[in-house]
mmCIF file with all atom_site columns, C-alpha atoms and ligand atoms in Angstrom:
data_model
loop_
_atom_site.group_PDB
_atom_site.id
_atom_site.type_symbol
_atom_site.label_atom_id
_atom_site.label_alt_id
_atom_site.label_comp_id
_atom_site.label_asym_id
_atom_site.label_entity_id
_atom_site.label_seq_id
_atom_site.pdbx_PDB_ins_code
_atom_site.Cartn_x
_atom_site.Cartn_y
_atom_site.Cartn_z
_atom_site.occupancy
_atom_site.B_iso_or_equiv
_atom_site.pdbx_formal_charge
_atom_site.auth_seq_id
_atom_site.auth_comp_id
_atom_site.auth_asym_id
_atom_site.auth_atom_id
_atom_site.pdbx_PDB_model_num
ATOM   1   C CA  . UNK A 1 1   ? 0.000  0.000  0.000   1.00 50.00 ? 1   UNK A CA  1
ATOM   2   C CA  . UNK A 1 2   ? 1.419  3.348  -1.006  1.00 56.00 ? 2   UNK A CA  1
ATOM   3   C CA  . UNK A 1 3   ? 1.996  5.814  1.819   1.00 69.00 ? 3   UNK A CA  1
ATOM   4   C CA  . UNK A 1 4   ? 0.756  9.417  1.609   1.00 90.00 ? 4   UNK A CA  1
ATOM   5   C CA  . UNK A 1 5   ? 2.522  11.027 -1.317  1.00 93.00 ? 5   UNK A CA  1
ATOM   6   C CA  . UNK A 1 6   ? 4.027  14.494 -0.994  1.00 95.00 ? 6   UNK A CA  1
ATOM   7   C CA  . UNK A 1 7   ? 5.295  15.685 -4.375  1.00 97.00 ? 7   UNK A CA  1
ATOM   8   C CA  . UNK A 1 8   ? 8.840  17.053 -4.384  1.00 97.00 ? 8   UNK A CA  1
ATOM   9   C CA  . UNK A 1 9   ? 8.108  19.575 -7.145  1.00 97.00 ? 9   UNK A CA  1
ATOM   10  C CA  . UNK A 1 10  ? 4.289  20.036 -6.956  1.00 97.00 ? 10  UNK A CA  1
ATOM   11  C CA  . UNK A 1 11  ? 4.120  22.657 -9.728  1.00 98.00 ? 11  UNK A CA  1
ATOM   12  C CA  . UNK A 1 12  ? 6.449  20.837 -12.101 1.00 98.00 ? 12  UNK A CA  1
ATOM   13  C CA  . UNK A 1 13  ? 5.863  17.090 -12.005 1.00 98.00 ? 13  UNK A CA  1
ATOM   14  C CA  . UNK A 1 14  ? 4.012  14.290 -10.279 1.00 98.00 ? 14  UNK A CA  1
ATOM   15  C CA  . UNK A 1 15  ? 4.520  10.576 -9.860  1.00 98.00 ? 15  UNK A CA  1
ATOM   16  C CA  . UNK A 1 16  ? 2.011  8.295  -11.490 1.00 97.00 ? 16  UNK A CA  1
ATOM   17  C CA  . UNK A 1 17  ? 2.053  5.247  -9.227  1.00 97.00 ? 17  UNK A CA  1
ATOM   18  C CA  . UNK A 1 18  ? 1.331  1.920  -10.892 1.00 97.00 ? 18  UNK A CA  1
ATOM   19  C CA  . UNK A 1 19  ? 0.994  -1.540 -9.403  1.00 96.00 ? 19  UNK A CA  1
ATOM   20  C CA  . UNK A 1 20  ? 3.785  -4.062 -9.808  1.00 94.00 ? 20  UNK A CA  1
ATOM   21  C CA  . UNK A 1 21  ? 7.509  -3.634 -9.449  1.00 94.00 ? 21  UNK A CA  1
ATOM   22  C CA  . UNK A 1 22  ? 9.076  -0.504 -10.926 1.00 96.00 ? 22  UNK A CA  1
ATOM   23  C CA  . UNK A 1 23  ? 6.067  0.373  -13.107 1.00 97.00 ? 23  UNK A CA  1
ATOM   24  C CA  . UNK A 1 24  ? 5.544  3.899  -11.821 1.00 98.00 ? 24  UNK A CA  1
ATOM   25  C CA  . UNK A 1 25  ? 6.423  6.943  -13.906 1.00 98.00 ? 25  UNK A CA  1
ATOM   26  C CA  . UNK A 1 26  ? 6.835  10.697 -13.778 1.00 98.00 ? 26  UNK A CA  1
ATOM   27  C CA  . UNK A 1 27  ? 4.468  13.127 -15.531 1.00 98.00 ? 27  UNK A CA  1
ATOM   28  C CA  . UNK A 1 28  ? 4.962  16.788 -16.350 1.00 98.00 ? 28  UNK A CA  1
ATOM   29  C CA  . UNK A 1 29  ? 2.519  19.079 -14.514 1.00 98.00 ? 29  UNK A CA  1
ATOM   30  C CA  . UNK A 1 30  ? 3.236  21.924 -16.910 1.00 98.00 ? 30  UNK A CA  1
ATOM   31  C CA  . UNK A 1 31  ? 4.545  22.270 -20.411 1.00 98.00 ? 31  UNK A CA  1
ATOM   32  C CA  . UNK A 1 32  ? 8.256  22.820 -21.014 1.00 98.00 ? 32  UNK A CA  1
ATOM   33  C CA  . UNK A 1 33  ? 10.058 24.154 -24.091 1.00 98.00 ? 33  UNK A CA  1
ATOM   34  C CA  . UNK A 1 34  ? 13.206 22.610 -25.549 1.00 98.00 ? 34  UNK A CA  1
ATOM   35  C CA  . UNK A 1 35  ? 16.174 23.644 -23.419 1.00 98.00 ? 35  UNK A CA  1
ATOM   36  C CA  . UNK A 1 36  ? 14.128 24.581 -20.345 1.00 98.00 ? 36  UNK A CA  1
ATOM   37  C CA  . UNK A 1 37  ? 15.395 23.622 -16.935 1.00 98.00 ? 37  UNK A CA  1
ATOM   38  C CA  . UNK A 1 38  ? 12.774 21.227 -15.545 1.00 98.00 ? 38  UNK A CA  1
ATOM   39  C CA  . UNK A 1 39  ? 14.295 21.091 -12.060 1.00 98.00 ? 39  UNK A CA  1
ATOM   40  C CA  . UNK A 1 40  ? 17.594 21.499 -10.304 1.00 96.00 ? 40  UNK A CA  1
ATOM   41  C CA  . UNK A 1 41  ? 19.152 18.506 -8.581  1.00 97.00 ? 41  UNK A CA  1
ATOM   42  C CA  . UNK A 1 42  ? 19.643 20.257 -5.246  1.00 95.00 ? 42  UNK A CA  1
ATOM   43  C CA  . UNK A 1 43  ? 18.062 17.373 -3.321  1.00 97.00 ? 43  UNK A CA  1
ATOM   44  C CA  . UNK A 1 44  ? 20.611 14.877 -4.701  1.00 98.00 ? 44  UNK A CA  1
ATOM   45  C CA  . UNK A 1 45  ? 23.422 13.354 -2.642  1.00 98.00 ? 45  UNK A CA  1
ATOM   46  C CA  . UNK A 1 46  ? 26.401 11.123 -3.370  1.00 98.00 ? 46  UNK A CA  1
ATOM   47  C CA  . UNK A 1 47  ? 26.202 7.410  -2.621  1.00 98.00 ? 47  UNK A CA  1
ATOM   48  C CA  . UNK A 1 48  ? 29.047 4.868  -2.593  1.00 98.00 ? 48  UNK A CA  1
ATOM   49  C CA  . UNK A 1 49  ? 27.397 2.304  -4.861  1.00 97.00 ? 49  UNK A CA  1
ATOM   50  C CA  . UNK A 1 50  ? 25.229 2.306  -7.949  1.00 98.00 ? 50  UNK A CA  1
ATOM   51  C CA  . UNK A 1 51  ? 21.755 0.778  -7.886  1.00 98.00 ? 51  UNK A CA  1
ATOM   52  C CA  . UNK A 1 52  ? 18.838 0.829  -10.310 1.00 98.00 ? 52  UNK A CA  1
ATOM   53  C CA  . UNK A 1 53  ? 17.795 4.095  -8.601  1.00 98.00 ? 53  UNK A CA  1
ATOM   54  C CA  . UNK A 1 54  ? 21.066 6.023  -8.801  1.00 98.00 ? 54  UNK A CA  1
ATOM   55  C CA  . UNK A 1 55  ? 22.376 8.326  -11.508 1.00 98.00 ? 55  UNK A CA  1
ATOM   56  C CA  . UNK A 1 56  ? 26.033 8.186  -12.527 1.00 98.00 ? 56  UNK A CA  1
ATOM   57  C CA  . UNK A 1 57  ? 27.626 11.623 -12.459 1.00 98.00 ? 57  UNK A CA  1
ATOM   58  C CA  . UNK A 1 58  ? 31.282 10.793 -13.026 1.00 98.00 ? 58  UNK A CA  1
ATOM   59  C CA  . UNK A 1 59  ? 33.508 7.901  -14.082 1.00 97.00 ? 59  UNK A CA  1
ATOM   60  C CA  . UNK A 1 60  ? 33.109 6.448  -10.584 1.00 97.00 ? 60  UNK A CA  1
ATOM   61  C CA  . UNK A 1 61  ? 30.511 8.662  -8.898  1.00 98.00 ? 61  UNK A CA  1
ATOM   62  C CA  . UNK A 1 62  ? 26.837 8.088  -8.302  1.00 98.00 ? 62  UNK A CA  1
ATOM   63  C CA  . UNK A 1 63  ? 24.005 10.084 -6.756  1.00 98.00 ? 63  UNK A CA  1
ATOM   64  C CA  . UNK A 1 64  ? 20.577 9.428  -5.343  1.00 98.00 ? 64  UNK A CA  1
ATOM   65  C CA  . UNK A 1 65  ? 18.242 12.092 -6.660  1.00 98.00 ? 65  UNK A CA  1
ATOM   66  C CA  . UNK A 1 66  ? 16.390 12.374 -3.333  1.00 98.00 ? 66  UNK A CA  1
ATOM   67  C CA  . UNK A 1 67  ? 13.171 13.467 -5.029  1.00 98.00 ? 67  UNK A CA  1
ATOM   68  C CA  . UNK A 1 68  ? 10.388 12.451 -7.409  1.00 98.00 ? 68  UNK A CA  1
ATOM   69  C CA  . UNK A 1 69  ? 12.962 12.658 -10.216 1.00 98.00 ? 69  UNK A CA  1
ATOM   70  C CA  . UNK A 1 70  ? 13.940 9.089  -9.268  1.00 98.00 ? 70  UNK A CA  1
ATOM   71  C CA  . UNK A 1 71  ? 10.709 7.983  -10.965 1.00 98.00 ? 71  UNK A CA  1
ATOM   72  C CA  . UNK A 1 72  ? 11.901 9.179  -14.361 1.00 98.00 ? 72  UNK A CA  1
ATOM   73  C CA  . UNK A 1 73  ? 11.912 6.134  -16.633 1.00 98.00 ? 73  UNK A CA  1
ATOM   74  C CA  . UNK A 1 74  ? 14.243 5.394  -19.497 1.00 98.00 ? 74  UNK A CA  1
ATOM   75  C CA  . UNK A 1 75  ? 13.258 5.993  -23.121 1.00 98.00 ? 75  UNK A CA  1
ATOM   76  C CA  . UNK A 1 76  ? 15.321 5.391  -26.240 1.00 98.00 ? 76  UNK A CA  1
ATOM   77  C CA  . UNK A 1 77  ? 13.693 8.596  -27.573 1.00 98.00 ? 77  UNK A CA  1
ATOM   78  C CA  . UNK A 1 78  ? 13.759 10.723 -24.421 1.00 98.00 ? 78  UNK A CA  1
ATOM   79  C CA  . UNK A 1 79  ? 12.244 14.161 -23.867 1.00 98.00 ? 79  UNK A CA  1
ATOM   80  C CA  . UNK A 1 80  ? 14.517 15.066 -20.940 1.00 98.00 ? 80  UNK A CA  1
ATOM   81  C CA  . UNK A 1 81  ? 18.037 14.589 -19.638 1.00 98.00 ? 81  UNK A CA  1
ATOM   82  C CA  . UNK A 1 82  ? 20.024 14.920 -16.457 1.00 98.00 ? 82  UNK A CA  1
ATOM   83  C CA  . UNK A 1 83  ? 22.736 17.352 -17.407 1.00 98.00 ? 83  UNK A CA  1
ATOM   84  C CA  . UNK A 1 84  ? 25.487 16.400 -14.969 1.00 98.00 ? 84  UNK A CA  1
ATOM   85  C CA  . UNK A 1 85  ? 28.417 17.438 -17.134 1.00 94.00 ? 85  UNK A CA  1
ATOM   86  C CA  . UNK A 1 86  ? 29.466 20.446 -15.043 1.00 96.00 ? 86  UNK A CA  1
ATOM   87  C CA  . UNK A 1 87  ? 32.253 19.977 -12.516 1.00 95.00 ? 87  UNK A CA  1
ATOM   88  C CA  . UNK A 1 88  ? 30.074 22.030 -10.158 1.00 96.00 ? 88  UNK A CA  1
ATOM   89  C CA  . UNK A 1 89  ? 27.214 19.871 -8.789  1.00 97.00 ? 89  UNK A CA  1
ATOM   90  C CA  . UNK A 1 90  ? 25.133 22.995 -8.115  1.00 97.00 ? 90  UNK A CA  1
ATOM   91  C CA  . UNK A 1 91  ? 24.844 23.318 -11.905 1.00 97.00 ? 91  UNK A CA  1
ATOM   92  C CA  . UNK A 1 92  ? 23.369 19.852 -12.429 1.00 98.00 ? 92  UNK A CA  1
ATOM   93  C CA  . UNK A 1 93  ? 19.845 20.037 -13.839 1.00 98.00 ? 93  UNK A CA  1
ATOM   94  C CA  . UNK A 1 94  ? 17.023 18.056 -15.371 1.00 98.00 ? 94  UNK A CA  1
ATOM   95  C CA  . UNK A 1 95  ? 16.461 19.697 -18.748 1.00 98.00 ? 95  UNK A CA  1
ATOM   96  C CA  . UNK A 1 96  ? 13.917 19.414 -21.551 1.00 98.00 ? 96  UNK A CA  1
ATOM   97  C CA  . UNK A 1 97  ? 15.352 18.005 -24.778 1.00 98.00 ? 97  UNK A CA  1
ATOM   98  C CA  . UNK A 1 98  ? 12.082 18.588 -26.631 1.00 98.00 ? 98  UNK A CA  1
ATOM   99  C CA  . UNK A 1 99  ? 8.925  20.604 -26.190 1.00 98.00 ? 99  UNK A CA  1
ATOM   100 C CA  . UNK A 1 100 ? 6.993  18.699 -23.521 1.00 98.00 ? 100 UNK A CA  1
ATOM   101 C CA  . UNK A 1 101 ? 3.243  18.987 -23.067 1.00 98.00 ? 101 UNK A CA  1
ATOM   102 C CA  . UNK A 1 102 ? 1.615  19.034 -19.658 1.00 98.00 ? 102 UNK A CA  1
ATOM   103 C CA  . UNK A 1 103 ? 0.671  15.465 -18.710 1.00 98.00 ? 103 UNK A CA  1
ATOM   104 C CA  . UNK A 1 104 ? 3.381  13.804 -20.820 1.00 98.00 ? 104 UNK A CA  1
ATOM   105 C CA  . UNK A 1 105 ? 5.684  11.258 -19.282 1.00 98.00 ? 105 UNK A CA  1
ATOM   106 C CA  . UNK A 1 106 ? 9.156  12.627 -18.527 1.00 98.00 ? 106 UNK A CA  1
ATOM   107 C CA  . UNK A 1 107 ? 11.880 10.236 -19.678 1.00 99.00 ? 107 UNK A CA  1
ATOM   108 C CA  . UNK A 1 108 ? 15.622 10.240 -20.113 1.00 98.00 ? 108 UNK A CA  1
ATOM   109 C CA  . UNK A 1 109 ? 18.084 8.032  -21.978 1.00 98.00 ? 109 UNK A CA  1
ATOM   110 C CA  . UNK A 1 110 ? 19.678 5.992  -19.183 1.00 98.00 ? 110 UNK A CA  1
ATOM   111 C CA  . UNK A 1 111 ? 22.915 5.347  -21.154 1.00 98.00 ? 111 UNK A CA  1
ATOM   112 C CA  . UNK A 1 112 ? 23.394 9.130  -21.203 1.00 98.00 ? 112 UNK A CA  1
ATOM   113 C CA  . UNK A 1 113 ? 24.603 8.767  -17.606 1.00 98.00 ? 113 UNK A CA  1
ATOM   114 C CA  . UNK A 1 114 ? 25.010 5.042  -16.891 1.00 98.00 ? 114 UNK A CA  1
ATOM   115 C CA  . UNK A 1 115 ? 28.051 3.223  -18.244 1.00 98.00 ? 115 UNK A CA  1
ATOM   116 C CA  . UNK A 1 116 ? 27.405 -0.254 -16.872 1.00 98.00 ? 116 UNK A CA  1
ATOM   117 C CA  . UNK A 1 117 ? 23.882 -0.867 -15.584 1.00 98.00 ? 117 UNK A CA  1
ATOM   118 C CA  . UNK A 1 118 ? 23.494 -1.937 -11.961 1.00 98.00 ? 118 UNK A CA  1
ATOM   119 C CA  . UNK A 1 119 ? 20.462 -3.935 -13.094 1.00 98.00 ? 119 UNK A CA  1
ATOM   120 C CA  . UNK A 1 120 ? 19.889 -4.368 -16.847 1.00 98.00 ? 120 UNK A CA  1
ATOM   121 C CA  . UNK A 1 121 ? 16.284 -4.615 -18.097 1.00 98.00 ? 121 UNK A CA  1
ATOM   122 C CA  . UNK A 1 122 ? 14.230 -5.227 -21.233 1.00 98.00 ? 122 UNK A CA  1
ATOM   123 C CA  . UNK A 1 123 ? 13.146 -1.825 -22.468 1.00 98.00 ? 123 UNK A CA  1
ATOM   124 C CA  . UNK A 1 124 ? 9.412  -1.184 -22.766 1.00 98.00 ? 124 UNK A CA  1
ATOM   125 C CA  . UNK A 1 125 ? 9.668  2.386  -24.075 1.00 98.00 ? 125 UNK A CA  1
ATOM   126 C CA  . UNK A 1 126 ? 8.020  1.371  -27.350 1.00 97.00 ? 126 UNK A CA  1
ATOM   127 C CA  . UNK A 1 127 ? 9.784  4.055  -29.387 1.00 98.00 ? 127 UNK A CA  1
ATOM   128 C CA  . UNK A 1 128 ? 10.626 3.463  -33.043 1.00 97.00 ? 128 UNK A CA  1
ATOM   129 C CA  . UNK A 1 129 ? 14.340 3.376  -32.341 1.00 96.00 ? 129 UNK A CA  1
ATOM   130 C CA  . UNK A 1 130 ? 14.037 1.232  -29.185 1.00 98.00 ? 130 UNK A CA  1
ATOM   131 C CA  . UNK A 1 131 ? 17.299 -0.537 -28.341 1.00 98.00 ? 131 UNK A CA  1
ATOM   132 C CA  . UNK A 1 132 ? 15.231 -3.308 -26.639 1.00 98.00 ? 132 UNK A CA  1
ATOM   133 C CA  . UNK A 1 133 ? 17.571 -3.775 -23.695 1.00 98.00 ? 133 UNK A CA  1
ATOM   134 C CA  . UNK A 1 134 ? 19.232 -1.399 -21.286 1.00 98.00 ? 134 UNK A CA  1
ATOM   135 C CA  . UNK A 1 135 ? 22.647 -2.535 -20.092 1.00 98.00 ? 135 UNK A CA  1
ATOM   136 C CA  . UNK A 1 136 ? 24.458 0.798  -20.003 1.00 98.00 ? 136 UNK A CA  1
ATOM   137 C CA  . UNK A 1 137 ? 26.356 2.937  -22.511 1.00 98.00 ? 137 UNK A CA  1
ATOM   138 C CA  . UNK A 1 138 ? 29.150 0.363  -22.470 1.00 98.00 ? 138 UNK A CA  1
ATOM   139 C CA  . UNK A 1 139 ? 26.915 -1.834 -24.657 1.00 98.00 ? 139 UNK A CA  1
ATOM   140 C CA  . UNK A 1 140 ? 25.744 0.947  -27.010 1.00 98.00 ? 140 UNK A CA  1
ATOM   141 C CA  . UNK A 1 141 ? 27.625 1.809  -30.190 1.00 98.00 ? 141 UNK A CA  1
ATOM   142 C CA  . UNK A 1 142 ? 29.253 5.203  -30.488 1.00 98.00 ? 142 UNK A CA  1
ATOM   143 C CA  . UNK A 1 143 ? 27.096 5.979  -33.556 1.00 98.00 ? 143 UNK A CA  1
ATOM   144 C CA  . UNK A 1 144 ? 23.927 5.292  -31.582 1.00 98.00 ? 144 UNK A CA  1
ATOM   145 C CA  . UNK A 1 145 ? 25.120 7.470  -28.700 1.00 98.00 ? 145 UNK A CA  1
ATOM   146 C CA  . UNK A 1 146 ? 25.913 10.291 -31.148 1.00 98.00 ? 146 UNK A CA  1
ATOM   147 C CA  . UNK A 1 147 ? 22.261 10.363 -32.259 1.00 98.00 ? 147 UNK A CA  1
ATOM   148 C CA  . UNK A 1 148 ? 21.161 11.385 -28.771 1.00 98.00 ? 148 UNK A CA  1
ATOM   149 C CA  . UNK A 1 149 ? 20.685 15.059 -27.951 1.00 98.00 ? 149 UNK A CA  1
ATOM   150 C CA  . UNK A 1 150 ? 22.513 14.689 -24.641 1.00 98.00 ? 150 UNK A CA  1
ATOM   151 C CA  . UNK A 1 151 ? 25.226 12.318 -23.427 1.00 98.00 ? 151 UNK A CA  1
ATOM   152 C CA  . UNK A 1 152 ? 27.155 13.257 -20.295 1.00 98.00 ? 152 UNK A CA  1
ATOM   153 C CA  . UNK A 1 153 ? 30.820 14.154 -20.267 1.00 98.00 ? 153 UNK A CA  1
ATOM   154 C CA  . UNK A 1 154 ? 31.890 11.097 -18.245 1.00 98.00 ? 154 UNK A CA  1
ATOM   155 C CA  . UNK A 1 155 ? 30.170 8.792  -20.736 1.00 98.00 ? 155 UNK A CA  1
ATOM   156 C CA  . UNK A 1 156 ? 32.066 10.377 -23.649 1.00 98.00 ? 156 UNK A CA  1
ATOM   157 C CA  . UNK A 1 157 ? 35.259 9.967  -21.616 1.00 97.00 ? 157 UNK A CA  1
ATOM   158 C CA  . UNK A 1 158 ? 34.537 6.249  -21.125 1.00 98.00 ? 158 UNK A CA  1
ATOM   159 C CA  . UNK A 1 159 ? 33.571 5.838  -24.804 1.00 98.00 ? 159 UNK A CA  1
ATOM   160 C CA  . UNK A 1 160 ? 36.890 7.388  -25.764 1.00 97.00 ? 160 UNK A CA  1
ATOM   161 C CA  . UNK A 1 161 ? 38.741 4.854  -23.609 1.00 97.00 ? 161 UNK A CA  1
ATOM   162 C CA  . UNK A 1 162 ? 36.679 2.017  -25.090 1.00 96.00 ? 162 UNK A CA  1
ATOM   163 C CA  . UNK A 1 163 ? 37.161 3.152  -28.677 1.00 94.00 ? 163 UNK A CA  1
ATOM   164 C CA  . UNK A 1 164 ? 40.854 3.879  -28.248 1.00 90.00 ? 164 UNK A CA  1
ATOM   165 C CA  . UNK A 1 165 ? 40.835 7.670  -28.386 1.00 71.00 ? 165 UNK A CA  1
ATOM   166 C CA  . UNK A 1 166 ? 38.153 8.174  -31.042 1.00 56.00 ? 166 UNK A CA  1
ATOM   167 C CA  . UNK A 1 167 ? 34.955 9.660  -29.468 1.00 53.00 ? 167 UNK A CA  1
HETATM 168 C C1  . LIG B 2 .   ? 14.956 4.685  -11.341 1.00 93.38 ? 1   LIG B C1  1
HETATM 169 S S1  . LIG B 2 .   ? 13.706 3.496  -11.536 1.00 93.38 ? 1   LIG B S1  1
HETATM 170 C C2  . LIG B 2 .   ? 12.454 4.390  -12.414 1.00 93.38 ? 1   LIG B C2  1
HETATM 171 C C3  . LIG B 2 .   ? 11.118 4.315  -11.713 1.00 93.38 ? 1   LIG B C3  1
HETATM 172 C C4  . LIG B 2 .   ? 10.484 2.961  -11.742 1.00 93.38 ? 1   LIG B C4  1
HETATM 173 N N1  . LIG B 2 .   ? 9.635  2.830  -12.921 1.00 93.38 ? 1   LIG B N1  1
HETATM 174 C C5  . LIG B 2 .   ? 9.719  2.665  -10.480 1.00 93.38 ? 1   LIG B C5  1
HETATM 175 O O1  . LIG B 2 .   ? 8.493  2.559  -10.520 1.00 93.38 ? 1   LIG B O1  1
HETATM 176 O O2  . LIG B 2 .   ? 10.364 2.532  -9.423  1.00 93.38 ? 1   LIG B O2  1
HETATM 177 C C6  . LIG B 2 .   ? 14.463 2.486  -12.746 1.00 93.38 ? 1   LIG B C6  1
HETATM 178 C C7  . LIG B 2 .   ? 13.752 1.194  -12.975 1.00 93.38 ? 1   LIG B C7  1
HETATM 179 O O3  . LIG B 2 .   ? 12.512 1.431  -13.659 1.00 93.38 ? 1   LIG B O3  1
HETATM 180 C C8  . LIG B 2 .   ? 12.298 0.428  -14.651 1.00 93.38 ? 1   LIG B C8  1
HETATM 181 N N2  . LIG B 2 .   ? 12.323 1.069  -15.979 1.00 93.38 ? 1   LIG B N2  1
HETATM 182 C C9  . LIG B 2 .   ? 12.678 2.330  -16.281 1.00 93.38 ? 1   LIG B C9  1
HETATM 183 N N3  . LIG B 2 .   ? 12.559 2.575  -17.586 1.00 93.38 ? 1   LIG B N3  1
HETATM 184 C C10 . LIG B 2 .   ? 12.136 1.446  -18.157 1.00 93.38 ? 1   LIG B C10 1
HETATM 185 C C11 . LIG B 2 .   ? 11.864 1.061  -19.504 1.00 93.38 ? 1   LIG B C11 1
HETATM 186 N N4  . LIG B 2 .   ? 11.981 1.902  -20.539 1.00 93.38 ? 1   LIG B N4  1
HETATM 187 N N5  . LIG B 2 .   ? 11.467 -0.220 -19.719 1.00 93.38 ? 1   LIG B N5  1
HETATM 188 C C12 . LIG B 2 .   ? 11.332 -1.094 -18.698 1.00 93.38 ? 1   LIG B C12 1
HETATM 189 N N6  . LIG B 2 .   ? 11.576 -0.783 -17.403 1.00 93.38 ? 1   LIG B N6  1
HETATM 190 C C13 . LIG B 2 .   ? 11.976 0.471  -17.130 1.00 93.38 ? 1   LIG B C13 1
HETATM 191 C C14 . LIG B 2 .   ? 13.436 -0.570 -14.504 1.00 93.38 ? 1   LIG B C14 1
HETATM 192 O O4  . LIG B 2 .   ? 13.049 -1.573 -13.601 1.00 93.38 ? 1   LIG B O4  1
HETATM 193 C C15 . LIG B 2 .   ? 14.522 0.283  -13.897 1.00 93.38 ? 1   LIG B C15 1
HETATM 194 O O5  . LIG B 2 .   ? 15.510 -0.458 -13.200 1.00 93.38 ? 1   LIG B O5  1
#
């Protein structure tokens, strides 16, 4: 049974709770334009280990979002991103990659931050370009990553190491 829900960003987003394991999602409570900041990540904090609920922010650094943002699901055609490329954590933001209508699900491309998934899953995003499984950017070709509007700096760094200097 779900406890009383207090939204973290009541004017911006709300969790749509769904029965079953990990089936809930995050919906926009207002429209956003491409490039808008959806929310800052000021409630986030560093954790020592990755889980299915953490976001990777560096080659070996992970955060818990500490807010409703943790309910943002993965999509292979996302409308949002966690821009964690700044060296200054106060600059980390959830941003809109597309125009987003009120009521739409907010999604991000998990390989944009995650190199090696803590817990891989079969993707149910249903988009035309669905990659079918999420295992982390490590398992995604460089060409596929380049088609995304946002990939974080640490992921490009790790791709460069994987590809032998050719990002
Ligand atoms: C950070 S949680 C996101 C919120 C989650 N839906 C929940 O209700 O707790 C990440 C987990 O959600 C599920 N998930 C997220 N995006 C998904 C997708 N596109 N297809 C299938 N499962 C997904 C996976 O179980 C994943 O490990």
